[in-house]
Structure formats: C-alpha cells, structure tokens
Short mmCIF file of C-alpha atoms in Angstrom, two decimals:
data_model
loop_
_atom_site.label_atom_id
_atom_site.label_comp_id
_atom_site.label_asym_id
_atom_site.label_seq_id
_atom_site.Cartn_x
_atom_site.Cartn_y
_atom_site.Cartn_z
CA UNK O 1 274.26 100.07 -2.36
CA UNK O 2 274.68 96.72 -3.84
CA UNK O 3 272.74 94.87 -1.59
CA UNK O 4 270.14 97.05 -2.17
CA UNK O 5 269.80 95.15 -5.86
CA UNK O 6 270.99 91.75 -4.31
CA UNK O 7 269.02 89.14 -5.96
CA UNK O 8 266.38 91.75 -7.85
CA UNK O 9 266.07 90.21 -10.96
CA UNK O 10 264.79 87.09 -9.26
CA UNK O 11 263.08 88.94 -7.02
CA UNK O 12 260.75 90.79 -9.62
CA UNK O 13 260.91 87.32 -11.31
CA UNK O 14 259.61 86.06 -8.38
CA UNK O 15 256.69 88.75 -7.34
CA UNK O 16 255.01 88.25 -10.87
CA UNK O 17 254.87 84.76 -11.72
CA UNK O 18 253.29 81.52 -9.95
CA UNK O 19 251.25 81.98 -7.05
CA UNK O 20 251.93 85.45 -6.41
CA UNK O 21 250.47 86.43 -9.70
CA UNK O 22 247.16 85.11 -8.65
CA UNK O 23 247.84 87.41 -5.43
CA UNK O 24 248.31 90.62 -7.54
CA UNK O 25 244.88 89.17 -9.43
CA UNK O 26 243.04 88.62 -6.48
CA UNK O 27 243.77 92.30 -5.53
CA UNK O 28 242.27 93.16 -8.67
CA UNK O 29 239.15 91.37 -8.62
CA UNK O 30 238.68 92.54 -5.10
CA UNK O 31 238.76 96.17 -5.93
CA UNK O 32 236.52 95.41 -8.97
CA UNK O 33 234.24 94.18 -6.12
CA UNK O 34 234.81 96.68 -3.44
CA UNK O 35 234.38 99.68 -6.17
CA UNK O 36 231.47 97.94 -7.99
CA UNK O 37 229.60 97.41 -4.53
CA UNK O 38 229.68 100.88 -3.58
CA UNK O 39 231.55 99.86 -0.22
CA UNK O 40 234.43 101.88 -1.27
CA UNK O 41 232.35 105.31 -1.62
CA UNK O 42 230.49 103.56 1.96
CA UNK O 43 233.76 103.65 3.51
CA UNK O 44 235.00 106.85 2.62
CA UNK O 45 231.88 108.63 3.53
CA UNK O 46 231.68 106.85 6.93
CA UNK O 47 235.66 107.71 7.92
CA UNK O 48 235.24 111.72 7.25
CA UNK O 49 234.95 112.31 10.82
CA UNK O 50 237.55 115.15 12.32
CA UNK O 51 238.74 112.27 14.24
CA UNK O 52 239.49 109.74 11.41
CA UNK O 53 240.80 112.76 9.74
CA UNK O 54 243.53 113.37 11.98
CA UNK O 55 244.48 109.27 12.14
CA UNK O 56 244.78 109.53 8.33
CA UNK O 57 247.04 112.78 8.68
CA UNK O 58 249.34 110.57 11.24
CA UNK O 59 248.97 107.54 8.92
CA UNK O 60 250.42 109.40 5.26
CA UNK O 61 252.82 110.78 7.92
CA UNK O 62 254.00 107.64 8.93
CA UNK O 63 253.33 105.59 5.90
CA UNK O 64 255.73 108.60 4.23
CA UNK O 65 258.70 108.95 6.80
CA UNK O 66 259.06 105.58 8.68
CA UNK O 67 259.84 102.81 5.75
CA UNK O 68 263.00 105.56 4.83
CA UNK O 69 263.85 106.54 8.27
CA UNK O 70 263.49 102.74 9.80
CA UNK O 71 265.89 101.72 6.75
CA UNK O 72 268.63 104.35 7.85
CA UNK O 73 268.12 103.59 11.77
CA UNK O 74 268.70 99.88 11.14
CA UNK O 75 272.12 100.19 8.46
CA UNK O 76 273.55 103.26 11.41
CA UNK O 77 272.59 100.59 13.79
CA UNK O 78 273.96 97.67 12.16
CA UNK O 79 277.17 99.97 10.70
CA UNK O 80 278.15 100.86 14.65
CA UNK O 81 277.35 97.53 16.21
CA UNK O 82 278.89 95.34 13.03
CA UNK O 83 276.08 93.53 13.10
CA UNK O 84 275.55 91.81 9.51
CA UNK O 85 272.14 90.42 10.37
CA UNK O 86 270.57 93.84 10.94
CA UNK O 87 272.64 95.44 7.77
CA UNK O 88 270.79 92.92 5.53
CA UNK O 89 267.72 93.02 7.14
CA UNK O 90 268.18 97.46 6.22
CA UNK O 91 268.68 96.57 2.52
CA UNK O 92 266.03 93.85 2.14
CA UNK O 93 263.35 96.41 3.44
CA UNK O 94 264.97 99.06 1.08
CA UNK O 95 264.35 96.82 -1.47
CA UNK O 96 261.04 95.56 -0.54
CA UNK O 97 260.28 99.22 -0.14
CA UNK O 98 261.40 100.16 -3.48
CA UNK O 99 259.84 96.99 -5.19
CA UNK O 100 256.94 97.83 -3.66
CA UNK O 101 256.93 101.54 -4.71
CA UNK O 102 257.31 100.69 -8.29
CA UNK O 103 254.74 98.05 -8.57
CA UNK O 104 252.09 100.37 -6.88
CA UNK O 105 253.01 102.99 -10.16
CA UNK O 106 253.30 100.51 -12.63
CA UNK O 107 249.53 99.64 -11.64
CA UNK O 108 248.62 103.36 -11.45
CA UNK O 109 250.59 104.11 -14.54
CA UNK O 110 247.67 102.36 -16.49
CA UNK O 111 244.43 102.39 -14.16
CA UNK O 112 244.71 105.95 -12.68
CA UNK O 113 242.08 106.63 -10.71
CA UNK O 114 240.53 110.15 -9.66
CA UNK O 115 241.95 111.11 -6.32
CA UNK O 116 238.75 111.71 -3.23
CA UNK O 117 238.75 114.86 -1.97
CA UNK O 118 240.99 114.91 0.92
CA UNK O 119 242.35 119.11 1.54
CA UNK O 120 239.78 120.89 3.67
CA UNK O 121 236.92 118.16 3.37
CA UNK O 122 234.05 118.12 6.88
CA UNK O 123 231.81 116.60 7.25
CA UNK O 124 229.89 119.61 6.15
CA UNK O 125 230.57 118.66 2.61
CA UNK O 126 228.77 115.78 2.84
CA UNK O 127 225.87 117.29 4.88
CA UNK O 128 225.28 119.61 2.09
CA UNK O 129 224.79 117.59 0.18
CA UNK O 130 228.48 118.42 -2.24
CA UNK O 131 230.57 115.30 -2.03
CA UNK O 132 230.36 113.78 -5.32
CA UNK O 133 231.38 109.64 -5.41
CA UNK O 134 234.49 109.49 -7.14
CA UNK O 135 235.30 106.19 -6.27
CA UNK O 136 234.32 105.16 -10.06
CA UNK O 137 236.62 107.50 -11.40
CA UNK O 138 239.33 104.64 -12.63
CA UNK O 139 241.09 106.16 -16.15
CA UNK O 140 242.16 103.28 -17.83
CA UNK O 141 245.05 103.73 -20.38
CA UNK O 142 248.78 104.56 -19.89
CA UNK O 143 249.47 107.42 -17.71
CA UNK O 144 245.69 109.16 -18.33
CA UNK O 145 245.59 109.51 -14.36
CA UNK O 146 249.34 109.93 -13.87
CA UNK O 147 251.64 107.66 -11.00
CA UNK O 148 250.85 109.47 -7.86
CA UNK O 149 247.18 109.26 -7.19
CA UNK O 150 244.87 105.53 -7.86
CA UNK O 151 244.83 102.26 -6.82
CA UNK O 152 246.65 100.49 -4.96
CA UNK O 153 248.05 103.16 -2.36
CA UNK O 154 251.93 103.54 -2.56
CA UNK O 155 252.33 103.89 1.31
CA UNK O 156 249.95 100.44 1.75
CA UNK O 157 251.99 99.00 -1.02
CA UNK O 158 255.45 99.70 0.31
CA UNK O 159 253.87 99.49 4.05
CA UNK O 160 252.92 95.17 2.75
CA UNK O 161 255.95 94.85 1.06
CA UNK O 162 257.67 95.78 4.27
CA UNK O 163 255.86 93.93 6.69
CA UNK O 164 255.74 90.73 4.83
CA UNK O 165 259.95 91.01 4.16
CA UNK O 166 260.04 91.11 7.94
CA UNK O 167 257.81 88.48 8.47
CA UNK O 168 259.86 85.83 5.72
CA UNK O 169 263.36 86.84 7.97
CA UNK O 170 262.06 86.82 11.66
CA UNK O 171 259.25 84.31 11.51
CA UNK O 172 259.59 83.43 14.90
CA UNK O 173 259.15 87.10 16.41
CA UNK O 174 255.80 87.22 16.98
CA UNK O 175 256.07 90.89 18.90
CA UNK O 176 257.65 91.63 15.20
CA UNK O 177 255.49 90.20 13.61
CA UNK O 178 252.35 91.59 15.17
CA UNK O 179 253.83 94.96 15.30
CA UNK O 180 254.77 94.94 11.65
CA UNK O 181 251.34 93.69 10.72
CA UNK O 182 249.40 95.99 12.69
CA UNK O 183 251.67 99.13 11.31
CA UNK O 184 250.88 98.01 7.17
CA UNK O 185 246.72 97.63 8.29
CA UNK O 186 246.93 100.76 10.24
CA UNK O 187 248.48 102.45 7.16
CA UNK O 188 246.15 100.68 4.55
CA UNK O 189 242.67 101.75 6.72
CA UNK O 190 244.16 105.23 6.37
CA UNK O 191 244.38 104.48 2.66
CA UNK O 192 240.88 102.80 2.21
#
C-alpha cells in the first residue's frame, strides 16, 4: 500500500502547477466553448441511437470495472512472477487512477452540473418533442450539484490519467500505447 502514495505529494504538486495548470485551464475554456456553442446538446442528441446506447452501456461498464480489475491483474501478476517492473507499473496506475478520481470531484464539487437523461431515454423522447437541453445546467458553488454527476467525467478522468501513466513508463510500446489511447477516447466519446 505504500507505493500506492509513493511520491504523491509531488505528484499533486506536480499535476497543478506549471504547464499542466494551463492543461486543466484549457479543459476549462474548452467546455466553456463546447457548452456555449451548443455542440454539447448537438452531440448528445445525435448519439441517442439504440446503438450508441448500448456502446455507452459497455463504455461506463468498462470505464467502471477495468482501471480496478487491470490494477489487481497486474500486482497478482507481478506478485507470482516477482516481477518488480509490473508491481510498480500496478501502483502507479492505482495512483493515477485515484489522482485522477479526486481531481474529477474536486472540479464537480464546485461546478456541478445537471446530469442528461440517460435511464430509459429513445429516441422517442426526442421525437416528441420532450428532451429538454440540459447541457447548460452547470451549478456553480460548493457541492450545489454534488461529486457524482458534472463535468469532467470520472471514468474519462481516471480512463486519461491511466493512459497517459502508461504512456510516461512504456514510451516505446506503441501497441501499448495505441491500445491505451484508444481505450481513454473510447471511454470519453461514451462520456461526451
């Protein structure tokens, strides 16, 4: 469990100042955008096929189960074969994971934003004319919209966080690489 925290206080440190603060403010100002623009509400409306329905479903599955399960696999893995490389490569994603996690509900914690409706929604709803654009619905203040439902998307967040840990220790794996990148957008369109 220690490695889990190995090096976090830099790490945080790290995530929030220089460069990567303009990162976490570009994300900003491109939601601004993507909200103000209406492509947001565009999006959503154009995904609520039965089909894109079901690749959401497997995405929150995914984007819910895999980042824990992949974490155990590798440290059983890594336990049996004594293989010190994959153990630290288990607790780095825990911790990207988990620093990922907390940074999507420290955002949420003071923008919460009104959740689409998801449960039950056809396409029928918005042939009726009773889907009402929600993607405005930001509630700006500390905890007005609670941790769990807003911008940014915990399982993009932690699905990022993940990916671009494996990226800084196996550069050179490009079937890694491409795999992990193509999981976190796959995850994130899902999340949209």
């Amino acid at each position: 469990m220690p490695e889990l925290l190995y090096k976090l206080p830099r790490n945080v440190i790290t995530i929030f100042s220089g460069r990567n603060l303009l990162y976490h403010a570009l994300a900003i100002v491109l939601t601004v955008i993507i909200v103000i623009s209406g492509f947001d509400w565009s999006y959503y409306i154009s995904t609520r096929g039965d089909v894109f329905i079901e690749f959401a479903r497997l995405a929150i599955r995914l984007g819910t189960v895999l980042p824990l399960l992949s974490i155990l696999i590798l440290l059983i893995v890594g336990e049996i074969s004594k293989n010190r490389r994959i153990i630290t490569t288990a607790w780095a994603l825990g911790q990207a994971a988990l620093l990922g996690y907390c940074i999507s509900c420290c955002y949420k914690a003071f923008t919460g934003r009104l959740p689409p409706p998801f449960r039950g929604f056809r396409m029928s709803a918005m042939n009726n004319g009773s889907l009402i654009d929600s993607s405005h619905g930001f509630q700006f203040g500390f905890l007005k919209g609670g941790i769990f439902w807003g911008w940014p998307s915990s399982h993009t967040t932690v699905a990022f966080a993940m990916t671009v840990c494996l990226i800084t220790l196996y550069p050179r794996n490009k079937m890694l690489v491409f795999l992990a990148l193509l999981y976190a957008f796959y995850i994130s369109l899902a999340f949209l």
